[in-house]
Amino acid sequence: MDLQTYICAKMATMDPGRSGYGIIEGAAIVCDDALIVWAGRFADMPERFRKAPVTDFGDRLVTPGLIDCHTHIVYGGSRAAEFERRLEGASYEEIARAGGGIVSTVHATRSASEDELLEGALSRLDALLADGVGTVEVKSGYGLDLETEMRMLRVARSLSDHRPVRVRTSFLGAHAVPPEFAGDADGYIDVVCAEMLPAVAEAGLADAVDGFCETIAFTPAQIARVFETAASLGLPVKLHAEQLSDQGGAALAARHGALSADHLEYLGEDGVAAMAEAGTVAVLLPGAFYTLRETQAPPIDALRAAGVPMAVATDCNPGSSPLVSPLLAMNMACTLFRMTPLEALAGVTRNAAHALGLGDGAGTITAGAPADLAVWNVGEPAELAYGIGHRPLHARVHGGRLV
Ligand code: NIG
Ligand code: FE
């Protein structure tokens, strides 16, 4: 037993067994090493925990550590020049079709060393952690050859050796058609399924398999082949779907039992129904909506009405969402998508955990959950989504320890 107790004026447990934020006032959280063993009102804390060392967070609010469930923080180079071109009128699709966009980051990533990739990823990770993140998902997808995809995933996995953070990785080999397969997307998918996915699975480098279903990327039929291979290797799937057009990607993902379908600006009624039936999480990425000056918002009302769990993430990447703040993503989800501050906080805590297949209570402050907390200099949870560019984090607890 290595007990630590944290006390505070108020905590938002995000416990699905309680209503709303699951608020408890005059709260105590008892951690045994990396797990929460008890959470409730300090006055009700069992006698056996009363000898543990206590850290008092005073008037502050405590929430679960935030979970950023969709990022691409490992990459080489920058796309600032593309940003300038888009402001001069070129569209994201036009740039992609002319060999820029994702493929330009592929060139920069292939020529970056593991150390260079790590250095860039750590600077972005540090910004996420400073905003209360305790768990981050990281995708590959800027290598598009086995060697570089593996290098990206190794760097992603190693992040938790360098910082107090939990990392989940997704293999995104089906992100774009690499230049050497230009005009032969099927040929590239053959390689993804026959060589890349089995090697990544064998090396234990991926927790899930992702893809990009879009006119500038892969068709539903090509994505289905990737999903079938993932299933044969025992890996769960997720998908970038309906970002720029309705390809039926979310329904395809739902049919394959996907953990999540992400973006969803062009999601139709069929997609909403399929996601609701399969329990597939809708991961909303307002940073990409904002950056691409998209005007069609995802169908939040329909998702809400159908009971589809909604998560919110930064989508931190060099092209469509150079955003390193989950709190700003929450604010954008409210202001641009009309989500509520409660939905936004659920979106970066318990629903984000579901989008990653974390069934261990992550994203909640409940007995048995990971001892991963964010401590905020605010009094009410709605303040987290309300501020713009504020830095309300006081401290984090990770693995039961104050960091
Ligand atoms: O989530 N939609 C595709 N993939 C990324 C963008 C990647 C890029 O532009 O580099 C996204 O938006
Ligand atoms: Fe993405």
Tab-separated table of C-alpha atoms and ligand atoms in Angstrom:
chain	number	residue	atom	x	y	z
A	1	MET	CA	0.000	0.000	0.000
A	2	ASP	CA	1.262	3.438	-0.951
A	3	LEU	CA	-1.631	5.686	-0.036
A	4	GLN	CA	-1.914	9.392	-0.889
A	5	THR	CA	-4.974	11.499	-0.205
A	6	TYR	CA	-5.909	14.640	-2.125
A	7	ILE	CA	-8.580	16.976	-0.817
A	8	CYS	CA	-10.268	19.963	-2.461
A	9	ALA	CA	-13.311	22.224	-2.226
A	10	LYS	CA	-14.984	20.659	-5.237
A	11	MET	CA	-14.446	17.871	-7.702
A	12	ALA	CA	-16.184	17.067	-10.981
A	13	THR	CA	-15.998	13.267	-10.894
A	14	MET	CA	-17.572	12.807	-14.357
A	15	ASP	CA	-18.875	9.565	-12.829
A	16	PRO	CA	-21.574	8.279	-15.230
A	17	GLY	CA	-23.436	6.971	-12.187
A	18	ARG	CA	-23.994	10.549	-10.991
A	19	SER	CA	-25.814	13.309	-12.834
A	20	GLY	CA	-24.160	16.194	-14.683
A	21	TYR	CA	-20.544	16.780	-13.741
A	22	GLY	CA	-20.871	14.389	-10.793
A	23	ILE	CA	-19.943	17.210	-8.410
A	24	ILE	CA	-18.781	16.392	-4.884
A	25	GLU	CA	-18.014	19.267	-2.508
A	26	GLY	CA	-15.553	19.002	0.364
A	27	ALA	CA	-14.035	16.104	-1.555
A	28	ALA	CA	-11.293	13.561	-0.932
A	29	ILE	CA	-9.586	11.217	-3.391
A	30	VAL	CA	-7.521	8.363	-1.983
A	31	CYS	CA	-4.918	6.903	-4.323
A	32	ASP	CA	-3.010	3.682	-3.790
A	33	ASP	CA	-0.009	4.028	-6.063
A	34	ALA	CA	-1.444	4.455	-9.595
A	35	LEU	CA	-5.112	3.722	-8.798
A	36	ILE	CA	-7.912	5.614	-7.108
A	37	VAL	CA	-9.149	3.420	-4.251
A	38	TRP	CA	-11.782	5.751	-2.832
A	39	ALA	CA	-13.424	9.055	-3.827
A	40	GLY	CA	-16.187	10.923	-2.029
A	41	ARG	CA	-16.898	13.514	0.631
A	42	PHE	CA	-13.925	13.969	2.982
A	43	ALA	CA	-16.345	13.718	5.919
A	44	ASP	CA	-17.309	10.210	4.735
A	45	MET	CA	-13.761	8.950	4.202
A	46	PRO	CA	-13.319	5.541	5.863
A	47	GLU	CA	-11.151	5.388	8.972
A	48	ARG	CA	-8.561	3.118	7.343
A	49	PHE	CA	-7.537	5.892	4.925
A	50	ARG	CA	-7.146	8.579	7.577
A	51	LYS	CA	-3.446	7.933	8.223
A	52	ALA	CA	-2.395	8.539	4.589
A	53	PRO	CA	-0.447	11.735	3.766
A	54	VAL	CA	-2.801	14.519	2.657
A	55	THR	CA	-2.324	17.164	-0.042
A	56	ASP	CA	-4.846	19.985	0.253
A	57	PHE	CA	-5.766	21.767	-2.993
A	58	GLY	CA	-7.831	24.321	-1.075
A	59	ASP	CA	-10.530	26.125	-3.070
A	60	ARG	CA	-9.518	24.593	-6.359
A	61	LEU	CA	-11.566	22.367	-8.643
A	62	VAL	CA	-10.321	18.829	-9.416
A	63	THR	CA	-11.349	16.924	-12.545
A	64	PRO	CA	-10.088	13.734	-14.154
A	65	GLY	CA	-6.857	14.328	-16.078
A	66	LEU	CA	-7.868	15.312	-19.607
A	67	ILE	CA	-7.692	12.781	-22.431
A	68	ASP	CA	-6.783	14.091	-25.891
A	69	CYS	CA	-8.099	11.174	-27.958
A	70	HIS	CA	-7.064	12.322	-31.469
A	71	THR	CA	-3.642	13.806	-32.227
A	72	HIS	CA	-0.880	13.624	-34.814
A	73	ILE	CA	1.855	15.192	-32.652
A	74	VAL	CA	4.738	13.159	-34.145
A	75	TYR	CA	5.767	14.696	-37.478
A	76	GLY	CA	8.581	16.526	-39.248
A	77	GLY	CA	8.580	19.991	-40.794
A	78	SER	CA	5.935	22.713	-40.771
A	79	ARG	CA	3.024	23.676	-43.012
A	80	ALA	CA	3.103	27.437	-42.383
A	81	ALA	CA	3.647	28.042	-46.115
A	82	GLU	CA	0.499	26.027	-46.864
A	83	PHE	CA	-1.362	28.195	-44.342
A	84	GLU	CA	-0.292	31.241	-46.367
A	85	ARG	CA	-1.429	29.595	-49.622
A	86	ARG	CA	-4.814	28.770	-48.159
A	87	LEU	CA	-5.221	32.371	-47.044
A	88	GLU	CA	-4.510	33.409	-50.632
A	89	GLY	CA	-7.441	31.236	-51.759
A	90	ALA	CA	-6.162	27.681	-52.356
A	91	SER	CA	-8.336	25.002	-50.711
A	92	TYR	CA	-7.109	22.131	-48.512
A	93	GLU	CA	-8.205	19.657	-51.229
A	94	GLU	CA	-6.482	21.592	-54.045
A	95	ILE	CA	-3.216	21.650	-52.114
A	96	ALA	CA	-3.521	17.913	-51.399
A	97	ARG	CA	-4.263	17.063	-55.052
A	98	ALA	CA	-1.200	19.087	-56.134
A	99	GLY	CA	1.029	16.856	-53.980
A	100	GLY	CA	1.145	19.148	-50.948
A	101	GLY	CA	-0.828	18.763	-47.733
A	102	ILE	CA	-0.320	15.471	-45.918
A	103	VAL	CA	2.248	14.315	-48.514
A	104	SER	CA	4.457	17.347	-47.865
A	105	THR	CA	4.600	16.338	-44.194
A	106	VAL	CA	5.391	12.777	-45.331
A	107	HIS	CA	8.549	14.045	-47.087
A	108	ALA	CA	9.617	16.016	-43.994
A	109	THR	CA	8.871	13.102	-41.650
A	110	ARG	CA	10.739	10.535	-43.737
A	111	SER	CA	13.853	12.697	-43.644
A	112	ALA	CA	13.658	13.361	-39.874
A	113	SER	CA	15.634	11.247	-37.416
A	114	GLU	CA	14.002	9.554	-34.443
A	115	ASP	CA	15.562	12.188	-32.161
A	116	GLU	CA	14.269	15.051	-34.289
A	117	LEU	CA	10.775	13.564	-34.297
A	118	LEU	CA	10.943	13.097	-30.529
A	119	GLU	CA	12.055	16.678	-29.914
A	120	GLY	CA	9.174	18.118	-31.957
A	121	ALA	CA	6.621	15.797	-30.387
A	122	LEU	CA	7.795	16.625	-26.856
A	123	SER	CA	7.351	20.361	-27.402
A	124	ARG	CA	3.755	19.797	-28.544
A	125	LEU	CA	3.148	17.283	-25.764
A	126	ASP	CA	4.391	19.782	-23.166
A	127	ALA	CA	1.750	22.262	-24.333
A	128	LEU	CA	-0.969	19.601	-24.002
A	129	LEU	CA	0.211	18.635	-20.526
A	130	ALA	CA	0.198	22.290	-19.456
A	131	ASP	CA	-3.510	22.262	-20.339
A	132	GLY	CA	-4.257	19.319	-18.034
A	133	VAL	CA	-3.772	16.343	-20.359
A	134	GLY	CA	-2.863	13.053	-18.674
A	135	THR	CA	-3.568	10.695	-21.587
A	136	VAL	CA	-2.823	11.336	-25.242
A	137	GLU	CA	-3.555	9.333	-28.372
A	138	VAL	CA	-0.911	9.650	-31.096
A	139	LYS	CA	-1.297	8.533	-34.710
A	140	SER	CA	1.274	7.558	-37.294
A	141	GLY	CA	0.366	8.359	-40.902
A	142	TYR	CA	3.127	10.705	-42.047
A	143	GLY	CA	5.515	7.895	-42.994
A	144	LEU	CA	3.393	5.821	-45.366
A	145	ASP	CA	6.239	3.315	-45.624
A	146	LEU	CA	6.911	0.629	-43.065
A	147	GLU	CA	10.171	2.033	-41.767
A	148	THR	CA	8.881	5.563	-41.150
A	149	GLU	CA	5.513	4.459	-39.786
A	150	MET	CA	7.361	2.248	-37.267
A	151	ARG	CA	9.699	5.118	-36.385
A	152	MET	CA	6.731	7.399	-35.703
A	153	LEU	CA	5.038	4.778	-33.529
A	154	ARG	CA	8.240	4.077	-31.574
A	155	VAL	CA	8.604	7.805	-30.895
A	156	ALA	CA	4.954	7.987	-29.819
A	157	ARG	CA	5.342	5.028	-27.457
A	158	SER	CA	8.530	6.520	-25.987
A	159	LEU	CA	6.811	9.776	-24.975
A	160	SER	CA	5.746	8.245	-21.664
A	161	ASP	CA	9.436	7.514	-20.880
A	162	HIS	CA	10.100	11.249	-21.050
A	163	ARG	CA	6.969	12.768	-19.503
A	164	PRO	CA	4.334	11.730	-16.936
A	165	VAL	CA	1.626	10.797	-19.464
A	166	ARG	CA	-0.278	7.755	-20.661
A	167	VAL	CA	0.026	7.177	-24.433
A	168	ARG	CA	-2.218	5.238	-26.820
A	169	THR	CA	-1.032	4.780	-30.403
A	170	SER	CA	-2.988	4.360	-33.635
A	171	PHE	CA	-1.506	3.061	-36.902
A	172	LEU	CA	-2.710	5.411	-39.661
A	173	GLY	CA	-1.024	3.847	-42.695
A	174	ALA	CA	-4.190	4.558	-44.730
A	175	HIS	CA	-3.877	8.337	-44.308
A	176	ALA	CA	-2.908	9.344	-47.863
A	177	VAL	CA	-1.545	7.697	-50.996
A	178	PRO	CA	2.261	8.018	-50.850
A	179	PRO	CA	4.019	9.565	-53.880
A	180	GLU	CA	5.530	6.241	-55.019
A	181	PHE	CA	1.983	4.812	-55.353
A	182	ALA	CA	0.446	7.891	-57.035
A	183	GLY	CA	-2.530	6.701	-59.102
A	184	ASP	CA	-2.476	3.257	-57.445
A	185	ALA	CA	-4.257	3.573	-54.122
A	186	ASP	CA	-5.296	-0.104	-54.290
A	187	GLY	CA	-1.670	-1.132	-54.705
A	188	TYR	CA	-0.740	0.866	-51.605
A	189	ILE	CA	-3.592	-0.674	-49.596
A	190	ASP	CA	-2.254	-4.120	-50.646
A	191	VAL	CA	1.045	-3.197	-48.961
A	192	VAL	CA	-0.689	-1.742	-45.889
A	193	CYS	CA	-2.650	-4.977	-45.400
A	194	ALA	CA	-0.053	-7.550	-46.402
A	195	GLU	CA	3.100	-6.003	-44.932
A	196	MET	CA	2.708	-2.912	-42.817
A	197	LEU	CA	-0.177	-3.838	-40.543
A	198	PRO	CA	1.133	-7.319	-39.686
A	199	ALA	CA	4.592	-5.904	-38.907
A	200	VAL	CA	3.193	-3.108	-36.729
A	201	ALA	CA	0.953	-5.583	-34.890
A	202	GLU	CA	3.828	-8.044	-34.433
A	203	ALA	CA	5.976	-5.279	-32.916
A	204	GLY	CA	3.125	-4.331	-30.553
A	205	LEU	CA	3.385	-0.714	-31.654
A	206	ALA	CA	-0.315	0.050	-32.218
A	207	ASP	CA	-3.304	0.008	-29.884
A	208	ALA	CA	-5.725	0.715	-32.751
A	209	VAL	CA	-5.893	1.124	-36.530
A	210	ASP	CA	-7.141	4.345	-38.137
A	211	GLY	CA	-7.767	5.499	-41.719
A	212	PHE	CA	-8.908	8.492	-43.767
A	213	CYS	CA	-12.014	7.875	-45.869
A	214	GLU	CA	-12.293	10.797	-48.302
A	215	THR	CA	-12.078	11.670	-51.998
A	216	ILE	CA	-8.483	12.849	-51.443
A	217	ALA	CA	-7.607	9.678	-49.501
A	218	PHE	CA	-9.289	6.232	-49.575
A	219	THR	CA	-12.646	4.799	-50.616
A	220	PRO	CA	-14.933	2.890	-48.257
A	221	ALA	CA	-13.976	-0.341	-50.070
A	222	GLN	CA	-10.260	0.321	-49.480
A	223	ILE	CA	-10.861	1.221	-45.832
A	224	ALA	CA	-12.949	-1.955	-45.397
A	225	ARG	CA	-9.904	-4.020	-46.438
A	226	VAL	CA	-7.786	-2.275	-43.808
A	227	PHE	CA	-10.468	-2.880	-41.170
A	228	GLU	CA	-10.737	-6.574	-42.063
A	229	THR	CA	-6.982	-6.979	-41.728
A	230	ALA	CA	-7.020	-5.116	-38.408
A	231	ALA	CA	-9.763	-7.440	-37.126
A	232	SER	CA	-7.763	-10.496	-38.180
A	233	LEU	CA	-4.870	-9.148	-36.083
A	234	GLY	CA	-7.123	-8.414	-33.099
A	235	LEU	CA	-6.782	-4.635	-33.347
A	236	PRO	CA	-9.726	-2.226	-32.844
A	237	VAL	CA	-10.437	0.370	-35.534
A	238	LYS	CA	-11.416	4.041	-35.856
A	239	LEU	CA	-11.786	6.356	-38.842
A	240	HIS	CA	-11.409	9.931	-40.099
A	241	ALA	CA	-14.857	10.146	-41.690
A	242	GLU	CA	-17.123	12.707	-43.339
A	243	GLN	CA	-14.631	15.542	-42.837
A	244	LEU	CA	-14.983	17.101	-46.294
A	245	SER	CA	-17.813	15.082	-47.877
A	246	ASP	CA	-20.241	12.259	-47.040
A	247	GLN	CA	-18.577	9.006	-48.104
A	248	GLY	CA	-20.554	6.768	-45.753
A	249	GLY	CA	-17.359	6.306	-43.743
A	250	ALA	CA	-18.931	6.565	-40.303
A	251	ALA	CA	-21.527	3.890	-41.119
A	252	LEU	CA	-18.747	1.665	-42.483
A	253	ALA	CA	-16.750	2.217	-39.287
A	254	ALA	CA	-19.818	1.435	-37.164
A	255	ARG	CA	-20.404	-1.802	-39.099
A	256	HIS	CA	-16.862	-2.811	-38.163
A	257	GLY	CA	-17.504	-2.037	-34.488
A	258	ALA	CA	-15.201	0.999	-34.582
A	259	LEU	CA	-14.257	2.688	-31.321
A	260	SER	CA	-14.821	6.077	-32.936
A	261	ALA	CA	-15.535	8.000	-36.114
A	262	ASP	CA	-13.838	11.386	-36.138
A	263	HIS	CA	-14.540	14.837	-37.722
A	264	LEU	CA	-18.101	14.128	-39.052
A	265	GLU	CA	-19.002	17.584	-40.462
A	266	TYR	CA	-20.767	15.871	-43.414
A	267	LEU	CA	-22.307	13.009	-41.407
A	268	GLY	CA	-25.847	12.128	-42.550
A	269	GLU	CA	-28.780	10.569	-40.732
A	270	ASP	CA	-27.791	7.021	-41.713
A	271	GLY	CA	-24.354	7.544	-40.230
A	272	VAL	CA	-25.782	8.870	-36.978
A	273	ALA	CA	-28.110	5.869	-36.671
A	274	ALA	CA	-25.337	3.386	-37.445
A	275	MET	CA	-23.035	4.968	-34.850
A	276	ALA	CA	-25.786	4.953	-32.221
A	277	GLU	CA	-26.481	1.290	-32.825
A	278	ALA	CA	-22.815	0.264	-32.676
A	279	GLY	CA	-21.888	2.501	-29.724
A	280	THR	CA	-19.227	4.200	-31.864
A	281	VAL	CA	-18.025	7.460	-30.269
A	282	ALA	CA	-18.278	10.686	-32.320
A	283	VAL	CA	-14.930	12.483	-31.948
A	284	LEU	CA	-15.451	16.156	-32.781
A	285	LEU	CA	-12.480	18.201	-33.920
A	286	PRO	CA	-13.353	21.897	-33.918
A	287	GLY	CA	-9.710	22.908	-34.435
A	288	ALA	CA	-9.819	21.442	-37.964
A	289	PHE	CA	-13.241	22.995	-38.620
A	290	TYR	CA	-11.838	26.370	-37.570
A	291	THR	CA	-8.514	26.100	-39.401
A	292	LEU	CA	-10.101	25.033	-42.694
A	293	ARG	CA	-12.762	27.741	-42.323
A	294	GLU	CA	-15.390	25.027	-42.713
A	295	THR	CA	-18.966	26.282	-42.593
A	296	GLN	CA	-20.875	23.035	-42.113
A	297	ALA	CA	-20.852	21.978	-38.454
A	298	PRO	CA	-21.227	18.316	-37.448
A	299	PRO	CA	-24.855	17.310	-36.681
A	300	ILE	CA	-24.557	17.749	-32.920
A	301	ASP	CA	-28.313	17.855	-32.278
A	302	ALA	CA	-28.848	14.584	-34.163
A	303	LEU	CA	-25.913	12.906	-32.389
A	304	ARG	CA	-27.234	14.088	-29.032
A	305	ALA	CA	-30.791	12.973	-29.819
A	306	ALA	CA	-29.554	9.535	-30.899
A	307	GLY	CA	-27.473	9.131	-27.749
A	308	VAL	CA	-24.136	8.884	-29.578
A	309	PRO	CA	-21.351	9.577	-27.051
A	310	MET	CA	-19.411	12.682	-28.107
A	311	ALA	CA	-15.712	13.298	-27.509
A	312	VAL	CA	-13.677	16.427	-28.282
A	313	ALA	CA	-10.002	16.451	-29.260
A	314	THR	CA	-7.341	18.813	-30.590
A	315	ASP	CA	-6.495	16.816	-33.772
A	316	CYS	CA	-3.104	18.482	-33.280
A	317	ASN	CA	-1.419	18.183	-36.694
A	318	PRO	CA	0.639	20.467	-38.957
A	319	GLY	CA	-2.017	20.917	-41.657
A	320	SER	CA	-5.643	21.074	-40.648
A	321	SER	CA	-5.326	21.769	-36.903
A	322	PRO	CA	-2.079	23.180	-35.474
A	323	LEU	CA	-3.773	23.327	-32.067
A	324	VAL	CA	-2.086	22.293	-28.819
A	325	SER	CA	-4.843	23.261	-26.373
A	326	PRO	CA	-7.634	20.867	-25.385
A	327	LEU	CA	-9.211	23.722	-23.397
A	328	LEU	CA	-9.447	25.817	-26.554
A	329	ALA	CA	-10.883	22.765	-28.357
A	330	MET	CA	-13.558	22.652	-25.619
A	331	ASN	CA	-14.282	26.351	-26.061
A	332	MET	CA	-14.551	25.930	-29.845
A	333	ALA	CA	-16.814	22.884	-29.399
A	334	CYS	CA	-19.186	25.087	-27.403
A	335	THR	CA	-19.004	28.274	-29.461
A	336	LEU	CA	-18.727	26.765	-32.964
A	337	PHE	CA	-20.655	23.498	-32.508
A	338	ARG	CA	-23.081	24.522	-29.730
A	339	MET	CA	-22.034	21.752	-27.402
A	340	THR	CA	-22.600	22.480	-23.710
A	341	PRO	CA	-19.658	22.978	-21.317
A	342	LEU	CA	-20.701	19.690	-19.671
A	343	GLU	CA	-20.604	17.870	-23.028
A	344	ALA	CA	-17.219	19.450	-23.745
A	345	LEU	CA	-15.779	18.245	-20.416
A	346	ALA	CA	-17.284	14.766	-20.889
A	347	GLY	CA	-15.738	14.934	-24.370
A	348	VAL	CA	-12.196	15.290	-23.023
A	349	THR	CA	-12.678	12.853	-20.137
A	350	ARG	CA	-14.959	9.799	-19.995
A	351	ASN	CA	-16.121	9.845	-23.641
A	352	ALA	CA	-12.563	10.343	-24.856
A	353	ALA	CA	-11.632	7.252	-22.819
A	354	HIS	CA	-14.305	5.266	-24.660
A	355	ALA	CA	-13.008	6.539	-28.006
A	356	LEU	CA	-9.695	4.903	-27.049
A	357	GLY	CA	-11.240	1.686	-25.765
A	358	LEU	CA	-10.069	2.427	-22.217
A	359	GLY	CA	-12.456	0.440	-20.057
A	360	ASP	CA	-10.644	0.986	-16.766
A	361	GLY	CA	-12.578	4.009	-15.519
A	362	ALA	CA	-10.161	6.461	-17.175
A	363	GLY	CA	-11.715	9.884	-17.524
A	364	THR	CA	-13.626	9.589	-14.240
A	365	ILE	CA	-12.783	10.051	-10.568
A	366	THR	CA	-14.106	6.753	-9.253
A	367	ALA	CA	-12.722	3.860	-7.228
A	368	GLY	CA	-10.654	1.615	-9.493
A	369	ALA	CA	-9.889	4.321	-12.081
A	370	PRO	CA	-6.314	5.421	-12.847
A	371	ALA	CA	-5.089	8.050	-10.338
A	372	ASP	CA	-4.887	10.722	-12.983
A	373	LEU	CA	-6.235	14.152	-12.035
A	374	ALA	CA	-6.141	17.775	-13.144
A	375	VAL	CA	-6.249	20.515	-10.491
A	376	TRP	CA	-7.575	23.869	-11.672
A	377	ASN	CA	-7.495	27.456	-10.430
A	378	VAL	CA	-11.222	27.785	-11.105
A	379	GLY	CA	-14.293	27.318	-8.991
A	380	GLU	CA	-16.766	25.906	-11.515
A	381	PRO	CA	-16.255	23.352	-14.304
A	382	ALA	CA	-17.958	25.547	-16.950
A	383	GLU	CA	-15.014	27.958	-16.579
A	384	LEU	CA	-12.754	25.420	-18.298
A	385	ALA	CA	-14.626	25.728	-21.623
A	386	TYR	CA	-15.470	29.403	-21.119
A	387	GLY	CA	-11.980	30.922	-21.080
A	388	ILE	CA	-10.000	31.611	-24.247
A	389	GLY	CA	-6.224	31.474	-23.958
A	390	HIS	CA	-6.334	31.226	-20.176
A	391	ARG	CA	-3.953	28.936	-18.333
A	392	PRO	CA	-6.004	27.664	-15.391
A	393	LEU	CA	-4.025	24.489	-14.606
A	394	HIS	CA	-2.550	24.448	-11.088
A	395	ALA	CA	-1.091	20.919	-11.072
A	396	ARG	CA	-1.651	17.363	-12.262
A	397	VAL	CA	-1.655	14.059	-10.437
A	398	HIS	CA	-0.355	11.227	-12.602
A	399	GLY	CA	0.110	7.656	-11.424
A	400	GLY	CA	-1.036	8.844	-8.000
A	401	ARG	CA	1.775	11.415	-7.709
A	402	LEU	CA	1.696	15.180	-7.913
A	403	VAL	CA	3.480	16.322	-11.073
B	1	NIG	O1	-7.269	14.831	-38.922
B	1	NIG	N1	-8.087	14.372	-42.108
B	1	NIG	C1	-6.981	13.895	-42.258
B	1	NIG	N2	-5.958	13.937	-41.421
B	1	NIG	C2	-5.637	15.007	-40.572
B	1	NIG	C3	-4.973	16.122	-41.294
B	1	NIG	C4	-3.634	15.809	-41.629
B	1	NIG	C5	-2.885	16.908	-42.332
B	1	NIG	O2	-3.459	17.773	-43.015
B	1	NIG	O3	-1.674	16.837	-42.172
B	1	NIG	C6	-6.853	15.519	-39.825
B	1	NIG	O4	-7.400	16.589	-40.131
B	2	FE	FE	-6.745	13.640	-37.587
